Amino acid sequence: MLEQILSMVFTTSFGYSIIRITSPILFAALAAVVAEKAGVTNIGLEGIMMISALFGVLFAYWTSYWWVGVIGAMAVGVILALIIGIFALKLKTDIILAGIAINLVGSGGTIFLLYLFTGLKGNTASLTSPSMLTPKINIPILESIPVIGPIFSGHSILTYLAFLLVFLVWVLLYKTALGLQIRAVGENSHAADSVGVSVLKIQYIALGISGALSGLGGAYMSMYYSQSWNTGIVAGRGFIALAAQAMGQGEPLGSMFASLLFGFASALGNKMEGMQGFSSFLVSAVPYAVTIIGLVLYASTQVRRVKKARFVEKEKKEPERS
């Protein structure tokens, strides 16, 4: 059985699957990073991805252009994230509750919206056409390289955008004035306000960027990964992305590596479904089990770090008293 798993893992098709599955998680993880840097936790990623995935398909269907669907999904993501911001920042609702409300709308309200706009129930498979799907890109030279080519070439344009955004988000946060303001607001909003930074404005901007990124994740799911929208399309990826952001210590690069870990777990679970001797229920739990294990390891390292910091602080105080 172990030999079966190893022979399956060390294949180019498995590597391709990891990249493909990681992309939507990475979009949402980057969304969580930007929001968290501004001190606003966007727990509504799951619902935003779900709703954006639906509207991405609808916009692409109405216009017959996939790029209109992608832009539409991003716009819907921004609107939903700003709605969370209005309730949390202006109306002083708990931001966690506002995010949960968006998640509930994403799980149940999308079925009503689908029926309202199309008369369909459950999925949009009957609406799908090639013009609605994001194109795959075969990278010249790279595609002809053995092993590497089949893994990294031939993905959706959104896949390459997801990994490019890791660098772009890092540049935004650490090389621009806006990024400095976002980090300042997240670290100490009162200090940022005292030097003339509009805290609310920056938090709205961060939530808007977060919504756009999670909207891209939703568009990826419906316009490439599943090639249609259905009621279980996101399948917890928004929550997994929050875990990836935490495990990556709130940094774009760390979140990318954590997303790749969850992508590996999901790809492994998908491949194991076709193997004899594995329960389908056990296999479907693999990504979520890895998420829990990862968060436990992250929490334990954080606890050790806090204890070490307290010990060092205590050691510094003792000579001063003597």
PDB file of C-alpha atoms in Angstrom:
ATOM      1  CA  MET A   1       0.000   0.000   0.000  1.00  0.00           C
ATOM      2  CA  LEU A   2       2.850   2.391   0.859  1.00  0.00           C
ATOM      3  CA  GLU A   3       4.517   1.527  -2.439  1.00  0.00           C
ATOM      4  CA  GLN A   4       1.300   2.431  -4.245  1.00  0.00           C
ATOM      5  CA  ILE A   5       1.197   5.839  -2.587  1.00  0.00           C
ATOM      6  CA  LEU A   6       4.878   6.563  -3.270  1.00  0.00           C
ATOM      7  CA  SER A   7       4.605   5.511  -6.908  1.00  0.00           C
ATOM      8  CA  MET A   8       1.588   7.792  -7.249  1.00  0.00           C
ATOM      9  CA  VAL A   9       3.226  10.779  -5.530  1.00  0.00           C
ATOM     10  CA  PHE A  10       6.410  10.746  -7.593  1.00  0.00           C
ATOM     11  CA  THR A  11       4.721  11.409 -10.921  1.00  0.00           C
ATOM     12  CA  THR A  12       4.401  14.534 -13.056  1.00  0.00           C
ATOM     13  CA  SER A  13       0.601  14.304 -13.012  1.00  0.00           C
ATOM     14  CA  PHE A  14       0.628  14.469  -9.211  1.00  0.00           C
ATOM     15  CA  GLY A  15       2.893  17.536  -9.282  1.00  0.00           C
ATOM     16  CA  TYR A  16       0.547  19.160 -11.802  1.00  0.00           C
ATOM     17  CA  SER A  17      -2.409  18.431  -9.497  1.00  0.00           C
ATOM     18  CA  ILE A  18      -0.685  20.077  -6.524  1.00  0.00           C
ATOM     19  CA  ILE A  19      -0.192  23.333  -8.438  1.00  0.00           C
ATOM     20  CA  ARG A  20      -3.745  23.204  -9.776  1.00  0.00           C
ATOM     21  CA  ILE A  21      -5.350  22.572  -6.382  1.00  0.00           C
ATOM     22  CA  THR A  22      -3.147  25.055  -4.518  1.00  0.00           C
ATOM     23  CA  SER A  23      -4.133  28.073  -6.638  1.00  0.00           C
ATOM     24  CA  PRO A  24      -7.607  28.856  -5.179  1.00  0.00           C
ATOM     25  CA  ILE A  25      -6.309  28.320  -1.639  1.00  0.00           C
ATOM     26  CA  LEU A  26      -3.423  30.680  -2.400  1.00  0.00           C
ATOM     27  CA  PHE A  27      -5.726  33.429  -3.706  1.00  0.00           C
ATOM     28  CA  ALA A  28      -7.766  33.277  -0.497  1.00  0.00           C
ATOM     29  CA  ALA A  29      -4.676  32.999   1.728  1.00  0.00           C
ATOM     30  CA  LEU A  30      -3.247  36.178   0.202  1.00  0.00           C
ATOM     31  CA  ALA A  31      -6.635  37.810   0.761  1.00  0.00           C
ATOM     32  CA  ALA A  32      -6.414  36.834   4.428  1.00  0.00           C
ATOM     33  CA  VAL A  33      -2.836  38.177   4.647  1.00  0.00           C
ATOM     34  CA  VAL A  34      -3.750  41.661   3.369  1.00  0.00           C
ATOM     35  CA  ALA A  35      -6.806  41.961   5.632  1.00  0.00           C
ATOM     36  CA  GLU A  36      -4.938  40.692   8.687  1.00  0.00           C
ATOM     37  CA  LYS A  37      -2.068  43.136   8.109  1.00  0.00           C
ATOM     38  CA  ALA A  38      -4.615  45.955   8.460  1.00  0.00           C
ATOM     39  CA  GLY A  39      -6.027  44.466  11.656  1.00  0.00           C
ATOM     40  CA  VAL A  40      -9.312  43.283  10.136  1.00  0.00           C
ATOM     41  CA  THR A  41      -9.865  39.534  10.001  1.00  0.00           C
ATOM     42  CA  ASN A  42     -11.778  38.572   6.871  1.00  0.00           C
ATOM     43  CA  ILE A  43     -13.405  35.347   8.004  1.00  0.00           C
ATOM     44  CA  GLY A  44     -15.954  35.629   5.180  1.00  0.00           C
ATOM     45  CA  LEU A  45     -13.544  34.254   2.565  1.00  0.00           C
ATOM     46  CA  GLU A  46     -15.578  31.082   2.102  1.00  0.00           C
ATOM     47  CA  GLY A  47     -18.787  32.975   1.338  1.00  0.00           C
ATOM     48  CA  ILE A  48     -17.050  35.535  -0.868  1.00  0.00           C
ATOM     49  CA  MET A  49     -15.462  32.761  -2.940  1.00  0.00           C
ATOM     50  CA  MET A  50     -18.807  30.973  -3.231  1.00  0.00           C
ATOM     51  CA  ILE A  51     -20.743  34.035  -4.389  1.00  0.00           C
ATOM     52  CA  SER A  52     -17.947  35.271  -6.656  1.00  0.00           C
ATOM     53  CA  ALA A  53     -17.699  31.847  -8.260  1.00  0.00           C
ATOM     54  CA  LEU A  54     -21.387  32.018  -9.165  1.00  0.00           C
ATOM     55  CA  PHE A  55     -21.272  35.543 -10.555  1.00  0.00           C
ATOM     56  CA  GLY A  56     -18.064  34.818 -12.436  1.00  0.00           C
ATOM     57  CA  VAL A  57     -19.887  32.120 -14.382  1.00  0.00           C
ATOM     58  CA  LEU A  58     -22.972  34.287 -14.873  1.00  0.00           C
ATOM     59  CA  PHE A  59     -21.037  37.297 -16.178  1.00  0.00           C
ATOM     60  CA  ALA A  60     -19.047  35.049 -18.523  1.00  0.00           C
ATOM     61  CA  TYR A  61     -22.286  33.410 -19.721  1.00  0.00           C
ATOM     62  CA  TRP A  62     -24.071  36.717 -20.302  1.00  0.00           C
ATOM     63  CA  THR A  63     -21.161  38.230 -22.247  1.00  0.00           C
ATOM     64  CA  SER A  64     -19.447  35.101 -23.684  1.00  0.00           C
ATOM     65  CA  TYR A  65     -16.082  36.479 -22.497  1.00  0.00           C
ATOM     66  CA  TRP A  66     -14.186  34.677 -19.727  1.00  0.00           C
ATOM     67  CA  TRP A  67     -12.251  37.817 -18.744  1.00  0.00           C
ATOM     68  CA  VAL A  68     -15.500  39.667 -18.078  1.00  0.00           C
ATOM     69  CA  GLY A  69     -16.433  36.841 -15.723  1.00  0.00           C
ATOM     70  CA  VAL A  70     -13.109  37.162 -13.887  1.00  0.00           C
ATOM     71  CA  ILE A  71     -13.469  40.937 -13.521  1.00  0.00           C
ATOM     72  CA  GLY A  72     -17.088  40.505 -12.440  1.00  0.00           C
ATOM     73  CA  ALA A  73     -16.078  37.957  -9.800  1.00  0.00           C
ATOM     74  CA  MET A  74     -13.438  40.356  -8.476  1.00  0.00           C
ATOM     75  CA  ALA A  75     -15.968  43.208  -8.358  1.00  0.00           C
ATOM     76  CA  VAL A  76     -18.453  41.064  -6.449  1.00  0.00           C
ATOM     77  CA  GLY A  77     -15.680  40.060  -4.045  1.00  0.00           C
ATOM     78  CA  VAL A  78     -14.815  43.713  -3.414  1.00  0.00           C
ATOM     79  CA  ILE A  79     -18.474  44.610  -2.791  1.00  0.00           C
ATOM     80  CA  LEU A  80     -18.957  41.738  -0.335  1.00  0.00           C
ATOM     81  CA  ALA A  81     -15.756  42.564   1.548  1.00  0.00           C
ATOM     82  CA  LEU A  82     -16.799  46.222   1.794  1.00  0.00           C
ATOM     83  CA  ILE A  83     -20.187  45.130   3.129  1.00  0.00           C
ATOM     84  CA  ILE A  84     -18.317  43.305   5.897  1.00  0.00           C
ATOM     85  CA  GLY A  85     -16.352  46.517   6.451  1.00  0.00           C
ATOM     86  CA  ILE A  86     -19.486  48.668   6.683  1.00  0.00           C
ATOM     87  CA  PHE A  87     -21.055  46.407   9.282  1.00  0.00           C
ATOM     88  CA  ALA A  88     -17.844  45.975  11.273  1.00  0.00           C
ATOM     89  CA  LEU A  89     -16.204  49.391  10.978  1.00  0.00           C
ATOM     90  CA  LYS A  90     -19.147  51.768  10.649  1.00  0.00           C
ATOM     91  CA  LEU A  91     -22.009  49.973  12.394  1.00  0.00           C
ATOM     92  CA  LYS A  92     -19.630  48.418  14.976  1.00  0.00           C
ATOM     93  CA  THR A  93     -20.819  44.849  14.428  1.00  0.00           C
ATOM     94  CA  ASP A  94     -18.380  42.131  15.432  1.00  0.00           C
ATOM     95  CA  ILE A  95     -16.360  41.469  12.270  1.00  0.00           C
ATOM     96  CA  ILE A  96     -16.411  37.720  12.930  1.00  0.00           C
ATOM     97  CA  LEU A  97     -20.208  37.742  12.948  1.00  0.00           C
ATOM     98  CA  ALA A  98     -20.270  39.844   9.771  1.00  0.00           C
ATOM     99  CA  GLY A  99     -17.977  37.317   8.075  1.00  0.00           C
ATOM    100  CA  ILE A 100     -20.103  34.402   9.243  1.00  0.00           C
ATOM    101  CA  ALA A 101     -23.186  36.128   7.799  1.00  0.00           C
ATOM    102  CA  ILE A 102     -21.470  36.348   4.389  1.00  0.00           C
ATOM    103  CA  ASN A 103     -20.525  32.681   4.659  1.00  0.00           C
ATOM    104  CA  LEU A 104     -24.163  31.758   5.344  1.00  0.00           C
ATOM    105  CA  VAL A 105     -25.306  33.804   2.344  1.00  0.00           C
ATOM    106  CA  GLY A 106     -22.671  32.028   0.267  1.00  0.00           C
ATOM    107  CA  SER A 107     -23.876  28.581   1.274  1.00  0.00           C
ATOM    108  CA  GLY A 108     -27.625  29.167   0.990  1.00  0.00           C
ATOM    109  CA  GLY A 109     -28.283  32.441  -0.785  1.00  0.00           C
ATOM    110  CA  THR A 110     -26.389  31.431  -3.915  1.00  0.00           C
ATOM    111  CA  ILE A 111     -28.934  28.696  -4.637  1.00  0.00           C
ATOM    112  CA  PHE A 112     -31.693  31.312  -4.613  1.00  0.00           C
ATOM    113  CA  LEU A 113     -29.620  33.696  -6.773  1.00  0.00           C
ATOM    114  CA  LEU A 114     -28.892  30.950  -9.287  1.00  0.00           C
ATOM    115  CA  TYR A 115     -32.600  30.153  -9.607  1.00  0.00           C
ATOM    116  CA  LEU A 116     -33.489  33.846  -9.754  1.00  0.00           C
ATOM    117  CA  PHE A 117     -31.118  34.601 -12.628  1.00  0.00           C
ATOM    118  CA  THR A 118     -31.232  31.354 -14.602  1.00  0.00           C
ATOM    119  CA  GLY A 119     -34.065  29.165 -13.348  1.00  0.00           C
ATOM    120  CA  LEU A 120     -31.530  26.404 -12.672  1.00  0.00           C
ATOM    121  CA  LYS A 121     -31.182  24.461  -9.442  1.00  0.00           C
ATOM    122  CA  GLY A 122     -27.884  23.266  -8.010  1.00  0.00           C
ATOM    123  CA  ASN A 123     -25.349  23.852 -10.807  1.00  0.00           C
ATOM    124  CA  THR A 124     -24.575  25.729 -14.014  1.00  0.00           C
ATOM    125  CA  ALA A 125     -23.206  22.829 -16.077  1.00  0.00           C
ATOM    126  CA  SER A 126     -25.828  23.395 -18.790  1.00  0.00           C
ATOM    127  CA  LEU A 127     -24.621  26.988 -19.264  1.00  0.00           C
ATOM    128  CA  THR A 128     -20.939  26.171 -19.712  1.00  0.00           C
ATOM    129  CA  SER A 129     -19.250  26.874 -23.038  1.00  0.00           C
ATOM    130  CA  PRO A 130     -15.535  27.016 -23.991  1.00  0.00           C
ATOM    131  CA  SER A 131     -15.612  30.833 -24.196  1.00  0.00           C
ATOM    132  CA  MET A 132     -16.569  30.993 -20.508  1.00  0.00           C
ATOM    133  CA  LEU A 133     -13.527  29.071 -19.257  1.00  0.00           C
ATOM    134  CA  THR A 134     -10.161  30.636 -18.504  1.00  0.00           C
ATOM    135  CA  PRO A 135      -7.568  29.549 -21.088  1.00  0.00           C
ATOM    136  CA  LYS A 136      -4.634  27.278 -20.403  1.00  0.00           C
ATOM    137  CA  ILE A 137      -1.147  28.553 -21.207  1.00  0.00           C
ATOM    138  CA  ASN A 138       1.626  26.333 -22.531  1.00  0.00           C
ATOM    139  CA  ILE A 139       4.905  28.072 -21.713  1.00  0.00           C
ATOM    140  CA  PRO A 140       7.391  27.907 -24.616  1.00  0.00           C
ATOM    141  CA  ILE A 141      10.657  26.037 -23.932  1.00  0.00           C
ATOM    142  CA  LEU A 142       9.480  25.103 -20.405  1.00  0.00           C
ATOM    143  CA  GLU A 143       6.821  22.743 -21.758  1.00  0.00           C
ATOM    144  CA  SER A 144       9.451  20.695 -23.599  1.00  0.00           C
ATOM    145  CA  ILE A 145      11.645  20.153 -20.524  1.00  0.00           C
ATOM    146  CA  PRO A 146      11.193  16.613 -19.128  1.00  0.00           C
ATOM    147  CA  VAL A 147       9.503  16.320 -15.716  1.00  0.00           C
ATOM    148  CA  ILE A 148       9.438  20.089 -15.068  1.00  0.00           C
ATOM    149  CA  GLY A 149       7.450  20.937 -18.212  1.00  0.00           C
ATOM    150  CA  PRO A 150       4.448  18.650 -17.548  1.00  0.00           C
ATOM    151  CA  ILE A 151       4.234  19.950 -13.965  1.00  0.00           C
ATOM    152  CA  PHE A 152       4.500  23.712 -14.489  1.00  0.00           C
ATOM    153  CA  SER A 153       3.235  24.232 -18.044  1.00  0.00           C
ATOM    154  CA  GLY A 154      -0.336  24.007 -19.305  1.00  0.00           C
ATOM    155  CA  HIS A 155      -2.113  25.593 -16.341  1.00  0.00           C
ATOM    156  CA  SER A 156      -4.848  28.211 -16.364  1.00  0.00           C
ATOM    157  CA  ILE A 157      -3.785  31.815 -16.695  1.00  0.00           C
ATOM    158  CA  LEU A 158      -5.218  32.343 -13.196  1.00  0.00           C
ATOM    159  CA  THR A 159      -2.833  29.719 -11.796  1.00  0.00           C
ATOM    160  CA  TYR A 160       0.181  31.737 -12.881  1.00  0.00           C
ATOM    161  CA  LEU A 161      -1.502  34.899 -11.637  1.00  0.00           C
ATOM    162  CA  ALA A 162      -1.944  33.344  -8.174  1.00  0.00           C
ATOM    163  CA  PHE A 163       1.790  32.688  -7.780  1.00  0.00           C
ATOM    164  CA  LEU A 164       2.716  36.036  -9.333  1.00  0.00           C
ATOM    165  CA  LEU A 165       0.479  37.732  -6.770  1.00  0.00           C
ATOM    166  CA  VAL A 166       2.630  36.328  -3.954  1.00  0.00           C
ATOM    167  CA  PHE A 167       5.408  38.628  -5.134  1.00  0.00           C
ATOM    168  CA  LEU A 168       3.050  41.520  -5.937  1.00  0.00           C
ATOM    169  CA  VAL A 169       1.378  41.381  -2.508  1.00  0.00           C
ATOM    170  CA  TRP A 170       4.821  41.351  -0.865  1.00  0.00           C
ATOM    171  CA  VAL A 171       5.805  44.412  -2.906  1.00  0.00           C
ATOM    172  CA  LEU A 172       2.529  46.114  -1.950  1.00  0.00           C
ATOM    173  CA  LEU A 173       3.009  45.473   1.759  1.00  0.00           C
ATOM    174  CA  TYR A 174       6.731  46.179   2.073  1.00  0.00           C
ATOM    175  CA  LYS A 175       7.734  48.463  -0.801  1.00  0.00           C
ATOM    176  CA  THR A 176       4.871  50.953  -1.102  1.00  0.00           C
ATOM    177  CA  ALA A 177       3.506  53.790   1.024  1.00  0.00           C
ATOM    178  CA  LEU A 178       0.094  52.103   1.074  1.00  0.00           C
ATOM    179  CA  GLY A 179       1.642  48.906   2.382  1.00  0.00           C
ATOM    180  CA  LEU A 180       3.418  50.820   5.136  1.00  0.00           C
ATOM    181  CA  GLN A 181       0.122  52.393   6.158  1.00  0.00           C
ATOM    182  CA  ILE A 182      -1.651  49.004   6.105  1.00  0.00           C
ATOM    183  CA  ARG A 183       0.997  47.489   8.388  1.00  0.00           C
ATOM    184  CA  ALA A 184       1.014  50.537  10.652  1.00  0.00           C
ATOM    185  CA  VAL A 185      -2.763  50.400  11.096  1.00  0.00           C
ATOM    186  CA  GLY A 186      -2.631  46.679  11.833  1.00  0.00           C
ATOM    187  CA  GLU A 187       0.189  46.977  14.364  1.00  0.00           C
ATOM    188  CA  ASN A 188      -1.059  50.062  16.220  1.00  0.00           C
ATOM    189  CA  SER A 189      -4.078  51.909  14.884  1.00  0.00           C
ATOM    190  CA  HIS A 190      -3.881  54.664  17.513  1.00  0.00           C
ATOM    191  CA  ALA A 191      -0.265  55.443  16.637  1.00  0.00           C
ATOM    192  CA  ALA A 192      -1.120  55.460  12.921  1.00  0.00           C
ATOM    193  CA  ASP A 193      -4.038  57.793  13.563  1.00  0.00           C
ATOM    194  CA  SER A 194      -1.817  60.153  15.573  1.00  0.00           C
ATOM    195  CA  VAL A 195       0.455  60.723  12.547  1.00  0.00           C
ATOM    196  CA  GLY A 196      -2.430  61.486  10.201  1.00  0.00           C
ATOM    197  CA  VAL A 197      -3.203  58.063   8.713  1.00  0.00           C
ATOM    198  CA  SER A 198      -6.937  57.517   8.112  1.00  0.00           C
ATOM    199  CA  VAL A 199      -7.405  54.192   9.878  1.00  0.00           C
ATOM    200  CA  LEU A 200     -10.894  53.503   8.517  1.00  0.00           C
ATOM    201  CA  LYS A 201      -9.869  54.353   4.959  1.00  0.00           C
ATOM    202  CA  ILE A 202      -6.881  52.001   5.073  1.00  0.00           C
ATOM    203  CA  GLN A 203      -8.965  49.187   6.586  1.00  0.00           C
ATOM    204  CA  TYR A 204     -11.597  49.602   3.856  1.00  0.00           C
ATOM    205  CA  ILE A 205      -8.862  49.516   1.210  1.00  0.00           C
ATOM    206  CA  ALA A 206      -7.343  46.373   2.750  1.00  0.00           C
ATOM    207  CA  LEU A 207     -10.751  44.687   2.851  1.00  0.00           C
ATOM    208  CA  GLY A 208     -11.375  45.696  -0.775  1.00  0.00           C
ATOM    209  CA  ILE A 209      -8.070  44.158  -1.878  1.00  0.00           C
ATOM    210  CA  SER A 210      -8.888  41.075   0.198  1.00  0.00           C
ATOM    211  CA  GLY A 211     -12.276  40.805  -1.507  1.00  0.00           C
ATOM    212  CA  ALA A 212     -10.738  41.118  -4.983  1.00  0.00           C
ATOM    213  CA  LEU A 213      -8.216  38.355  -4.250  1.00  0.00           C
ATOM    214  CA  SER A 214     -10.830  35.985  -2.839  1.00  0.00           C
ATOM    215  CA  GLY A 215     -13.046  36.844  -5.835  1.00  0.00           C
ATOM    216  CA  LEU A 216     -10.240  35.607  -8.079  1.00  0.00           C
ATOM    217  CA  GLY A 217     -10.210  32.385  -6.059  1.00  0.00           C
ATOM    218  CA  GLY A 218     -13.939  31.969  -6.652  1.00  0.00           C
ATOM    219  CA  ALA A 219     -13.566  32.649 -10.387  1.00  0.00           C
ATOM    220  CA  TYR A 220     -10.804  30.051 -10.539  1.00  0.00           C
ATOM    221  CA  MET A 221     -13.042  27.435  -8.953  1.00  0.00           C
ATOM    222  CA  SER A 222     -15.998  27.875 -11.303  1.00  0.00           C
ATOM    223  CA  MET A 223     -14.286  28.977 -14.512  1.00  0.00           C
ATOM    224  CA  TYR A 224     -11.412  26.508 -14.541  1.00  0.00           C
ATOM    225  CA  TYR A 225     -11.255  23.963 -11.735  1.00  0.00           C
ATOM    226  CA  SER A 226     -14.867  22.700 -11.851  1.00  0.00           C
ATOM    227  CA  GLN A 227     -15.769  24.363 -15.179  1.00  0.00           C
ATOM    228  CA  SER A 228     -19.178  25.243 -13.748  1.00  0.00           C
ATOM    229  CA  TRP A 229     -20.727  26.361 -10.465  1.00  0.00           C
ATOM    230  CA  ASN A 230     -22.310  23.952  -7.979  1.00  0.00           C
ATOM    231  CA  THR A 231     -23.446  24.136  -4.373  1.00  0.00           C
ATOM    232  CA  GLY A 232     -20.339  22.485  -2.919  1.00  0.00           C
ATOM    233  CA  ILE A 233     -17.767  24.087  -5.173  1.00  0.00           C
ATOM    234  CA  VAL A 234     -15.614  25.874  -2.583  1.00  0.00           C
ATOM    235  CA  ALA A 235     -15.671  22.968  -0.101  1.00  0.00           C
ATOM    236  CA  GLY A 236     -14.008  24.710   2.841  1.00  0.00           C
ATOM    237  CA  ARG A 237     -11.107  26.236   0.904  1.00  0.00           C
ATOM    238  CA  GLY A 238     -11.819  29.649   2.416  1.00  0.00           C
ATOM    239  CA  PHE A 239     -11.319  28.252   5.916  1.00  0.00           C
ATOM    240  CA  ILE A 240      -8.244  26.277   4.811  1.00  0.00           C
ATOM    241  CA  ALA A 241      -6.856  29.562   3.456  1.00  0.00           C
ATOM    242  CA  LEU A 242      -7.276  31.166   6.885  1.00  0.00           C
ATOM    243  CA  ALA A 243      -5.256  28.285   8.315  1.00  0.00           C
ATOM    244  CA  ALA A 244      -2.612  28.760   5.600  1.00  0.00           C
ATOM    245  CA  GLN A 245      -2.358  32.448   6.484  1.00  0.00           C
ATOM    246  CA  ALA A 246      -1.892  31.604  10.158  1.00  0.00           C
ATOM    247  CA  MET A 247       0.673  28.886   9.458  1.00  0.00           C
ATOM    248  CA  GLY A 248       2.514  31.243   7.118  1.00  0.00           C
ATOM    249  CA  GLN A 249       2.732  33.755   9.999  1.00  0.00           C
ATOM    250  CA  GLY A 250       0.774  36.310   8.019  1.00  0.00           C
ATOM    251  CA  GLU A 251       3.403  36.669   5.278  1.00  0.00           C
ATOM    252  CA  PRO A 252       2.814  36.159   1.521  1.00  0.00           C
ATOM    253  CA  LEU A 253       5.685  33.697   1.014  1.00  0.00           C
ATOM    254  CA  GLY A 254       4.920  31.696   4.148  1.00  0.00           C
ATOM    255  CA  SER A 255       1.252  31.531   3.196  1.00  0.00           C
ATOM    256  CA  MET A 256       2.239  30.242  -0.251  1.00  0.00           C
ATOM    257  CA  PHE A 257       4.222  27.365   1.254  1.00  0.00           C
ATOM    258  CA  ALA A 258       1.376  26.559   3.655  1.00  0.00           C
ATOM    259  CA  SER A 259      -1.071  26.616   0.713  1.00  0.00           C
ATOM    260  CA  LEU A 260       1.201  24.213  -1.176  1.00  0.00           C
ATOM    261  CA  LEU A 261       1.089  21.886   1.829  1.00  0.00           C
ATOM    262  CA  PHE A 262      -2.708  21.884   1.780  1.00  0.00           C
ATOM    263  CA  GLY A 263      -2.637  21.509  -2.004  1.00  0.00           C
ATOM    264  CA  PHE A 264      -0.439  18.445  -1.574  1.00  0.00           C
ATOM    265  CA  ALA A 265      -2.853  16.986   0.994  1.00  0.00           C
ATOM    266  CA  SER A 266      -5.866  17.595  -1.252  1.00  0.00           C
ATOM    267  CA  ALA A 267      -4.116  16.135  -4.297  1.00  0.00           C
ATOM    268  CA  LEU A 268      -3.141  13.092  -2.249  1.00  0.00           C
ATOM    269  CA  GLY A 269      -6.725  12.649  -1.092  1.00  0.00           C
ATOM    270  CA  ASN A 270      -8.029  12.906  -4.668  1.00  0.00           C
ATOM    271  CA  LYS A 271      -5.554  10.313  -5.944  1.00  0.00           C
ATOM    272  CA  MET A 272      -6.221   7.912  -3.061  1.00  0.00           C
ATOM    273  CA  GLU A 273      -9.943   7.810  -3.869  1.00  0.00           C
ATOM    274  CA  GLY A 274      -9.245   5.534  -6.813  1.00  0.00           C
ATOM    275  CA  MET A 275      -7.027   3.155  -4.861  1.00  0.00           C
ATOM    276  CA  GLN A 276      -8.260  -0.041  -3.276  1.00  0.00           C
ATOM    277  CA  GLY A 277      -8.075  -0.406   0.485  1.00  0.00           C
ATOM    278  CA  PHE A 278      -8.919   3.182   1.349  1.00  0.00           C
ATOM    279  CA  SER A 279     -12.290   4.299   2.661  1.00  0.00           C
ATOM    280  CA  SER A 280     -13.736   7.190   0.651  1.00  0.00           C
ATOM    281  CA  PHE A 281     -14.805   8.851   3.913  1.00  0.00           C
ATOM    282  CA  LEU A 282     -11.256   8.629   5.285  1.00  0.00           C
ATOM    283  CA  VAL A 283      -9.742   9.938   2.071  1.00  0.00           C
ATOM    284  CA  SER A 284     -12.077  12.952   1.895  1.00  0.00           C
ATOM    285  CA  ALA A 285     -10.972  13.953   5.407  1.00  0.00           C
ATOM    286  CA  VAL A 286      -7.255  14.084   4.530  1.00  0.00           C
ATOM    287  CA  PRO A 287      -7.056  17.837   3.665  1.00  0.00           C
ATOM    288  CA  TYR A 288      -8.990  18.837   6.779  1.00  0.00           C
ATOM    289  CA  ALA A 289      -6.936  16.532   8.994  1.00  0.00           C
ATOM    290  CA  VAL A 290      -3.763  18.128   7.647  1.00  0.00           C
ATOM    291  CA  THR A 291      -5.279  21.559   8.351  1.00  0.00           C
ATOM    292  CA  ILE A 292      -5.938  20.627  11.993  1.00  0.00           C
ATOM    293  CA  ILE A 293      -2.469  19.085  12.426  1.00  0.00           C
ATOM    294  CA  GLY A 294      -0.868  22.139  10.855  1.00  0.00           C
ATOM    295  CA  LEU A 295      -2.738  24.523  13.148  1.00  0.00           C
ATOM    296  CA  VAL A 296      -1.811  22.443  16.216  1.00  0.00           C
ATOM    297  CA  LEU A 297       1.869  22.594  15.222  1.00  0.00           C
ATOM    298  CA  TYR A 298       1.584  26.325  14.556  1.00  0.00           C
ATOM    299  CA  ALA A 299      -0.110  26.918  17.918  1.00  0.00           C
ATOM    300  CA  SER A 300       2.527  24.897  19.765  1.00  0.00           C
ATOM    301  CA  THR A 301       5.376  26.889  18.179  1.00  0.00           C
ATOM    302  CA  GLN A 302       3.620  30.136  19.065  1.00  0.00           C
ATOM    303  CA  VAL A 303       3.191  29.021  22.677  1.00  0.00           C
ATOM    304  CA  ARG A 304       6.887  28.100  22.899  1.00  0.00           C
ATOM    305  CA  ARG A 305       7.823  31.467  21.388  1.00  0.00           C
ATOM    306  CA  VAL A 306       5.704  33.370  23.922  1.00  0.00           C
ATOM    307  CA  LYS A 307       7.143  31.352  26.821  1.00  0.00           C
ATOM    308  CA  LYS A 308      10.680  32.008  25.594  1.00  0.00           C
ATOM    309  CA  ALA A 309       9.981  35.750  25.276  1.00  0.00           C
ATOM    310  CA  ARG A 310       8.558  35.847  28.813  1.00  0.00           C
ATOM    311  CA  PHE A 311      11.576  33.933  30.154  1.00  0.00           C
ATOM    312  CA  VAL A 312      14.008  36.354  28.495  1.00  0.00           C
ATOM    313  CA  GLU A 313      12.044  39.308  29.844  1.00  0.00           C
ATOM    314  CA  LYS A 314      12.096  37.802  33.322  1.00  0.00           C
ATOM    315  CA  GLU A 315      15.859  37.225  33.117  1.00  0.00           C
ATOM    316  CA  LYS A 316      16.370  40.883  32.180  1.00  0.00           C
ATOM    317  CA  LYS A 317      14.295  42.136  35.099  1.00  0.00           C
ATOM    318  CA  GLU A 318      16.073  40.058  37.776  1.00  0.00           C
ATOM    319  CA  PRO A 319      19.498  41.818  37.478  1.00  0.00           C
ATOM    320  CA  GLU A 320      17.736  45.195  37.590  1.00  0.00           C
ATOM    321  CA  ARG A 321      16.081  44.288  40.906  1.00  0.00           C
ATOM    322  CA  SER A 322      19.360  43.085  42.400  1.00  0.00           C
TER     323      SER A 322
END
